[in-house]
């Protein structure tokens, strides 16, 4: 079930967002509109007023900052989420400074869904207001926010952990010959 609006514009310039992610978004109740050209996405934003823009760009340093700036010129409060590879993390800070609201990594679909839901939830709120101030008087909202964050973090961490070993082997070593001759053991005595 979605929170807030549910129209997502996916700017998939290099077809890096696979069908699985798009189907997962649709299964979660989002209306997904996909474009492959940045100019088409700007026209789409002007005419259809999406609730969130999800951008996947294989070369974020070339033109992505200007593209985010153009989106901000059209709709200041529109959430912009970047979907990046781990080797593209260096571009996150400049993109956030330009107006991107959040990011997620490829392969972390649960985190992506959490990021989208969170951004849609706060899309109508003035971004200059501290989010903690928004929920300061509502303990239930604070608790829900904390639970959502913890669950998303747990899912991401669980996916990053290797599988547990099938058995735990204890290693026993016999005392060294010096210890057997009666010399003092450290800490005895």
PDB file of C-alpha atoms in Angstrom:
ATOM      1  CA  UNK A   1       0.000   0.000   0.000  1.00  0.00           C
ATOM      2  CA  UNK A   2       1.363   3.381  -0.933  1.00  0.00           C
ATOM      3  CA  UNK A   3       1.569   6.449   1.253  1.00  0.00           C
ATOM      4  CA  UNK A   4       0.956   9.864  -0.304  1.00  0.00           C
ATOM      5  CA  UNK A   5       0.901  10.072  -4.085  1.00  0.00           C
ATOM      6  CA  UNK A   6       1.679   7.102  -6.245  1.00  0.00           C
ATOM      7  CA  UNK A   7       2.719   8.390  -9.678  1.00  0.00           C
ATOM      8  CA  UNK A   8       6.414   7.714 -10.292  1.00  0.00           C
ATOM      9  CA  UNK A   9       8.318   8.951 -13.312  1.00  0.00           C
ATOM     10  CA  UNK A  10      11.260   6.643 -14.033  1.00  0.00           C
ATOM     11  CA  UNK A  11      14.019   8.289 -16.062  1.00  0.00           C
ATOM     12  CA  UNK A  12      15.841   5.240 -17.357  1.00  0.00           C
ATOM     13  CA  UNK A  13      18.340   6.747 -19.797  1.00  0.00           C
ATOM     14  CA  UNK A  14      20.420   3.614 -20.326  1.00  0.00           C
ATOM     15  CA  UNK A  15      17.853   0.910 -19.519  1.00  0.00           C
ATOM     16  CA  UNK A  16      19.703   0.161 -16.288  1.00  0.00           C
ATOM     17  CA  UNK A  17      16.539  -0.282 -14.250  1.00  0.00           C
ATOM     18  CA  UNK A  18      15.459  -3.820 -14.978  1.00  0.00           C
ATOM     19  CA  UNK A  19      11.921  -5.084 -15.374  1.00  0.00           C
ATOM     20  CA  UNK A  20      12.024  -6.705 -11.918  1.00  0.00           C
ATOM     21  CA  UNK A  21      12.318  -3.329 -10.176  1.00  0.00           C
ATOM     22  CA  UNK A  22       9.595  -1.813 -12.373  1.00  0.00           C
ATOM     23  CA  UNK A  23       7.257  -4.744 -11.668  1.00  0.00           C
ATOM     24  CA  UNK A  24       8.032  -4.539  -7.964  1.00  0.00           C
ATOM     25  CA  UNK A  25       7.016  -0.864  -7.963  1.00  0.00           C
ATOM     26  CA  UNK A  26       3.832  -1.671  -9.875  1.00  0.00           C
ATOM     27  CA  UNK A  27       3.050  -4.558  -7.504  1.00  0.00           C
ATOM     28  CA  UNK A  28       3.358  -2.129  -4.600  1.00  0.00           C
ATOM     29  CA  UNK A  29       0.606  -0.004  -6.139  1.00  0.00           C
ATOM     30  CA  UNK A  30       2.615   2.671  -7.910  1.00  0.00           C
ATOM     31  CA  UNK A  31       1.747   4.031 -11.355  1.00  0.00           C
ATOM     32  CA  UNK A  32       5.085   3.843 -13.149  1.00  0.00           C
ATOM     33  CA  UNK A  33       5.749   5.959 -16.235  1.00  0.00           C
ATOM     34  CA  UNK A  34       9.073   5.272 -17.911  1.00  0.00           C
ATOM     35  CA  UNK A  35      10.986   7.601 -20.231  1.00  0.00           C
ATOM     36  CA  UNK A  36      14.433   7.157 -21.733  1.00  0.00           C
ATOM     37  CA  UNK A  37      15.247  10.753 -22.709  1.00  0.00           C
ATOM     38  CA  UNK A  38      15.717  13.602 -20.238  1.00  0.00           C
ATOM     39  CA  UNK A  39      13.862  16.086 -22.468  1.00  0.00           C
ATOM     40  CA  UNK A  40      10.821  13.778 -22.520  1.00  0.00           C
ATOM     41  CA  UNK A  41      10.920  13.573 -18.731  1.00  0.00           C
ATOM     42  CA  UNK A  42      10.891  17.377 -18.373  1.00  0.00           C
ATOM     43  CA  UNK A  43       7.833  17.561 -20.638  1.00  0.00           C
ATOM     44  CA  UNK A  44       6.213  14.757 -18.647  1.00  0.00           C
ATOM     45  CA  UNK A  45       6.839  16.616 -15.374  1.00  0.00           C
ATOM     46  CA  UNK A  46       5.265  19.792 -16.782  1.00  0.00           C
ATOM     47  CA  UNK A  47       2.152  18.051 -18.112  1.00  0.00           C
ATOM     48  CA  UNK A  48       1.393  15.155 -15.758  1.00  0.00           C
ATOM     49  CA  UNK A  49       2.708  16.350 -12.396  1.00  0.00           C
ATOM     50  CA  UNK A  50       4.232  13.085 -11.047  1.00  0.00           C
ATOM     51  CA  UNK A  51       4.650  12.546  -7.309  1.00  0.00           C
ATOM     52  CA  UNK A  52       8.302  11.406  -7.537  1.00  0.00           C
ATOM     53  CA  UNK A  53      11.090  11.120 -10.104  1.00  0.00           C
ATOM     54  CA  UNK A  54      13.413   8.098 -10.024  1.00  0.00           C
ATOM     55  CA  UNK A  55      16.580   8.660 -12.062  1.00  0.00           C
ATOM     56  CA  UNK A  56      19.064   6.075 -13.251  1.00  0.00           C
ATOM     57  CA  UNK A  57      21.915   7.536 -15.250  1.00  0.00           C
ATOM     58  CA  UNK A  58      25.041   5.524 -16.053  1.00  0.00           C
ATOM     59  CA  UNK A  59      27.125   8.688 -16.310  1.00  0.00           C
ATOM     60  CA  UNK A  60      25.953  10.938 -13.471  1.00  0.00           C
ATOM     61  CA  UNK A  61      28.749  13.484 -13.890  1.00  0.00           C
ATOM     62  CA  UNK A  62      27.701  14.387 -17.439  1.00  0.00           C
ATOM     63  CA  UNK A  63      24.562  16.471 -17.295  1.00  0.00           C
ATOM     64  CA  UNK A  64      22.815  14.990 -14.265  1.00  0.00           C
ATOM     65  CA  UNK A  65      23.396  18.083 -12.128  1.00  0.00           C
ATOM     66  CA  UNK A  66      21.889  20.313 -14.819  1.00  0.00           C
ATOM     67  CA  UNK A  67      19.002  17.899 -15.249  1.00  0.00           C
ATOM     68  CA  UNK A  68      18.213  17.998 -11.523  1.00  0.00           C
ATOM     69  CA  UNK A  69      18.404  21.795 -11.646  1.00  0.00           C
ATOM     70  CA  UNK A  70      15.898  21.858 -14.526  1.00  0.00           C
ATOM     71  CA  UNK A  71      13.512  19.614 -12.587  1.00  0.00           C
ATOM     72  CA  UNK A  72      13.809  21.949  -9.582  1.00  0.00           C
ATOM     73  CA  UNK A  73      12.987  24.919 -11.831  1.00  0.00           C
ATOM     74  CA  UNK A  74       9.751  23.206 -12.886  1.00  0.00           C
ATOM     75  CA  UNK A  75       8.678  21.861  -9.472  1.00  0.00           C
ATOM     76  CA  UNK A  76      10.634  22.858  -6.411  1.00  0.00           C
ATOM     77  CA  UNK A  77       9.131  20.279  -4.041  1.00  0.00           C
ATOM     78  CA  UNK A  78       9.193  17.249  -6.367  1.00  0.00           C
ATOM     79  CA  UNK A  79      11.155  14.394  -4.735  1.00  0.00           C
ATOM     80  CA  UNK A  80      14.068  13.192  -6.858  1.00  0.00           C
ATOM     81  CA  UNK A  81      15.544   9.788  -6.024  1.00  0.00           C
ATOM     82  CA  UNK A  82      18.742   8.558  -7.661  1.00  0.00           C
ATOM     83  CA  UNK A  83      19.368   4.858  -8.308  1.00  0.00           C
ATOM     84  CA  UNK A  84      23.120   4.344  -8.417  1.00  0.00           C
ATOM     85  CA  UNK A  85      25.815   1.703  -8.545  1.00  0.00           C
ATOM     86  CA  UNK A  86      28.240   1.546  -5.636  1.00  0.00           C
ATOM     87  CA  UNK A  87      31.032   3.022  -7.799  1.00  0.00           C
ATOM     88  CA  UNK A  88      28.875   6.121  -8.440  1.00  0.00           C
ATOM     89  CA  UNK A  89      28.522   7.145  -4.794  1.00  0.00           C
ATOM     90  CA  UNK A  90      30.962  10.022  -5.246  1.00  0.00           C
ATOM     91  CA  UNK A  91      28.266  11.846  -7.240  1.00  0.00           C
ATOM     92  CA  UNK A  92      25.690  11.698  -4.419  1.00  0.00           C
ATOM     93  CA  UNK A  93      26.761  14.847  -2.550  1.00  0.00           C
ATOM     94  CA  UNK A  94      26.834  17.160  -5.600  1.00  0.00           C
ATOM     95  CA  UNK A  95      23.450  15.782  -6.716  1.00  0.00           C
ATOM     96  CA  UNK A  96      21.943  16.287  -3.255  1.00  0.00           C
ATOM     97  CA  UNK A  97      23.336  19.825  -3.161  1.00  0.00           C
ATOM     98  CA  UNK A  98      21.678  20.468  -6.518  1.00  0.00           C
ATOM     99  CA  UNK A  99      18.309  19.200  -5.321  1.00  0.00           C
ATOM    100  CA  UNK A 100      18.119  15.399  -5.329  1.00  0.00           C
ATOM    101  CA  UNK A 101      16.272  14.302  -2.204  1.00  0.00           C
ATOM    102  CA  UNK A 102      17.566  10.758  -1.747  1.00  0.00           C
ATOM    103  CA  UNK A 103      19.340   7.803  -3.334  1.00  0.00           C
ATOM    104  CA  UNK A 104      19.415   4.019  -3.276  1.00  0.00           C
ATOM    105  CA  UNK A 105      21.806   1.420  -4.636  1.00  0.00           C
ATOM    106  CA  UNK A 106      21.138  -1.124  -7.354  1.00  0.00           C
ATOM    107  CA  UNK A 107      20.350  -4.521  -5.887  1.00  0.00           C
ATOM    108  CA  UNK A 108      18.700  -3.151  -2.734  1.00  0.00           C
ATOM    109  CA  UNK A 109      15.065  -3.209  -3.877  1.00  0.00           C
ATOM    110  CA  UNK A 110      13.678  -3.200  -0.317  1.00  0.00           C
ATOM    111  CA  UNK A 111      15.700  -0.093   0.457  1.00  0.00           C
ATOM    112  CA  UNK A 112      14.565   1.523  -2.801  1.00  0.00           C
ATOM    113  CA  UNK A 113      10.907   0.925  -1.904  1.00  0.00           C
ATOM    114  CA  UNK A 114      11.502   2.362   1.572  1.00  0.00           C
ATOM    115  CA  UNK A 115      13.221   5.440   0.118  1.00  0.00           C
ATOM    116  CA  UNK A 116      10.368   5.978  -2.347  1.00  0.00           C
ATOM    117  CA  UNK A 117       7.689   5.617   0.337  1.00  0.00           C
ATOM    118  CA  UNK A 118       9.545   7.962   2.670  1.00  0.00           C
ATOM    119  CA  UNK A 119      10.016  10.619  -0.011  1.00  0.00           C
ATOM    120  CA  UNK A 120       6.381  10.418  -1.059  1.00  0.00           C
ATOM    121  CA  UNK A 121       5.281  10.738   2.560  1.00  0.00           C
ATOM    122  CA  UNK A 122       7.139  14.025   2.976  1.00  0.00           C
ATOM    123  CA  UNK A 123       6.651  15.321  -0.569  1.00  0.00           C
ATOM    124  CA  UNK A 124       4.052  17.900   0.395  1.00  0.00           C
ATOM    125  CA  UNK A 125       6.022  19.245   3.340  1.00  0.00           C
ATOM    126  CA  UNK A 126       8.289  22.246   3.036  1.00  0.00           C
ATOM    127  CA  UNK A 127      11.809  20.757   2.889  1.00  0.00           C
ATOM    128  CA  UNK A 128      13.247  23.629   4.921  1.00  0.00           C
ATOM    129  CA  UNK A 129      11.431  22.360   8.005  1.00  0.00           C
ATOM    130  CA  UNK A 130      13.344  19.862  10.074  1.00  0.00           C
ATOM    131  CA  UNK A 131      11.603  16.499   9.795  1.00  0.00           C
ATOM    132  CA  UNK A 132      11.964  15.822  13.523  1.00  0.00           C
ATOM    133  CA  UNK A 133       9.945  18.973  14.197  1.00  0.00           C
ATOM    134  CA  UNK A 134       7.152  17.545  12.057  1.00  0.00           C
ATOM    135  CA  UNK A 135       6.705  14.541  14.310  1.00  0.00           C
ATOM    136  CA  UNK A 136       7.802  16.089  17.621  1.00  0.00           C
ATOM    137  CA  UNK A 137       4.285  16.245  19.043  1.00  0.00           C
ATOM    138  CA  UNK A 138       3.118  12.909  17.677  1.00  0.00           C
ATOM    139  CA  UNK A 139       4.694   9.953  19.485  1.00  0.00           C
ATOM    140  CA  UNK A 140       2.937   7.415  17.255  1.00  0.00           C
ATOM    141  CA  UNK A 141       4.393   9.062  14.140  1.00  0.00           C
ATOM    142  CA  UNK A 142       7.844   9.071  15.749  1.00  0.00           C
ATOM    143  CA  UNK A 143       7.524   5.379  16.519  1.00  0.00           C
ATOM    144  CA  UNK A 144       6.320   4.562  12.996  1.00  0.00           C
ATOM    145  CA  UNK A 145       9.202   6.530  11.496  1.00  0.00           C
ATOM    146  CA  UNK A 146      11.711   4.710  13.703  1.00  0.00           C
ATOM    147  CA  UNK A 147      10.213   1.290  12.929  1.00  0.00           C
ATOM    148  CA  UNK A 148      10.281   1.921   9.158  1.00  0.00           C
ATOM    149  CA  UNK A 149      13.908   3.074   9.313  1.00  0.00           C
ATOM    150  CA  UNK A 150      14.995   0.118  11.426  1.00  0.00           C
ATOM    151  CA  UNK A 151      13.186  -2.425   9.252  1.00  0.00           C
ATOM    152  CA  UNK A 152      14.699  -1.012   6.075  1.00  0.00           C
ATOM    153  CA  UNK A 153      18.167  -0.982   7.625  1.00  0.00           C
ATOM    154  CA  UNK A 154      17.768  -4.555   8.875  1.00  0.00           C
ATOM    155  CA  UNK A 155      16.690  -5.782   5.416  1.00  0.00           C
ATOM    156  CA  UNK A 156      19.670  -4.115   3.758  1.00  0.00           C
ATOM    157  CA  UNK A 157      22.103  -5.460   6.361  1.00  0.00           C
ATOM    158  CA  UNK A 158      20.600  -8.949   6.107  1.00  0.00           C
ATOM    159  CA  UNK A 159      21.105  -8.946   2.352  1.00  0.00           C
ATOM    160  CA  UNK A 160      24.729  -7.860   2.751  1.00  0.00           C
ATOM    161  CA  UNK A 161      25.638 -10.542   5.322  1.00  0.00           C
ATOM    162  CA  UNK A 162      27.081 -13.858   4.151  1.00  0.00           C
ATOM    163  CA  UNK A 163      25.100 -17.004   4.843  1.00  0.00           C
ATOM    164  CA  UNK A 164      25.610 -18.452   8.318  1.00  0.00           C
ATOM    165  CA  UNK A 165      27.922 -21.454   8.560  1.00  0.00           C
ATOM    166  CA  UNK A 166      26.158 -24.810   8.865  1.00  0.00           C
ATOM    167  CA  UNK A 167      28.254 -25.821  11.880  1.00  0.00           C
ATOM    168  CA  UNK A 168      30.451 -24.228  14.464  1.00  0.00           C
ATOM    169  CA  UNK A 169      33.668 -26.108  15.138  1.00  0.00           C
ATOM    170  CA  UNK A 170      35.452 -25.700  18.438  1.00  0.00           C
ATOM    171  CA  UNK A 171      39.195 -25.958  18.329  1.00  0.00           C
ATOM    172  CA  UNK A 172      40.882 -27.500  21.360  1.00  0.00           C
ATOM    173  CA  UNK A 173      44.623 -27.314  21.807  1.00  0.00           C
ATOM    174  CA  UNK A 174      46.489 -29.286  24.397  1.00  0.00           C
ATOM    175  CA  UNK A 175      48.749 -27.418  26.824  1.00  0.00           C
ATOM    176  CA  UNK A 176      52.305 -26.815  25.663  1.00  0.00           C
ATOM    177  CA  UNK A 177      55.110 -28.984  27.132  1.00  0.00           C
ATOM    178  CA  UNK A 178      56.301 -26.037  29.231  1.00  0.00           C
ATOM    179  CA  UNK A 179      52.861 -25.725  30.829  1.00  0.00           C
ATOM    180  CA  UNK A 180      52.896 -29.453  31.636  1.00  0.00           C
ATOM    181  CA  UNK A 181      56.230 -29.257  33.543  1.00  0.00           C
ATOM    182  CA  UNK A 182      54.694 -27.258  36.337  1.00  0.00           C
ATOM    183  CA  UNK A 183      55.801 -23.784  35.408  1.00  0.00           C
ATOM    184  CA  UNK A 184      53.391 -21.111  36.394  1.00  0.00           C
ATOM    185  CA  UNK A 185      50.691 -20.212  33.998  1.00  0.00           C
ATOM    186  CA  UNK A 186      50.103 -16.500  33.553  1.00  0.00           C
ATOM    187  CA  UNK A 187      47.456 -15.304  35.943  1.00  0.00           C
ATOM    188  CA  UNK A 188      47.894 -18.163  38.424  1.00  0.00           C
ATOM    189  CA  UNK A 189      48.824 -17.458  41.819  1.00  0.00           C
TER     190      UNK A 189
END
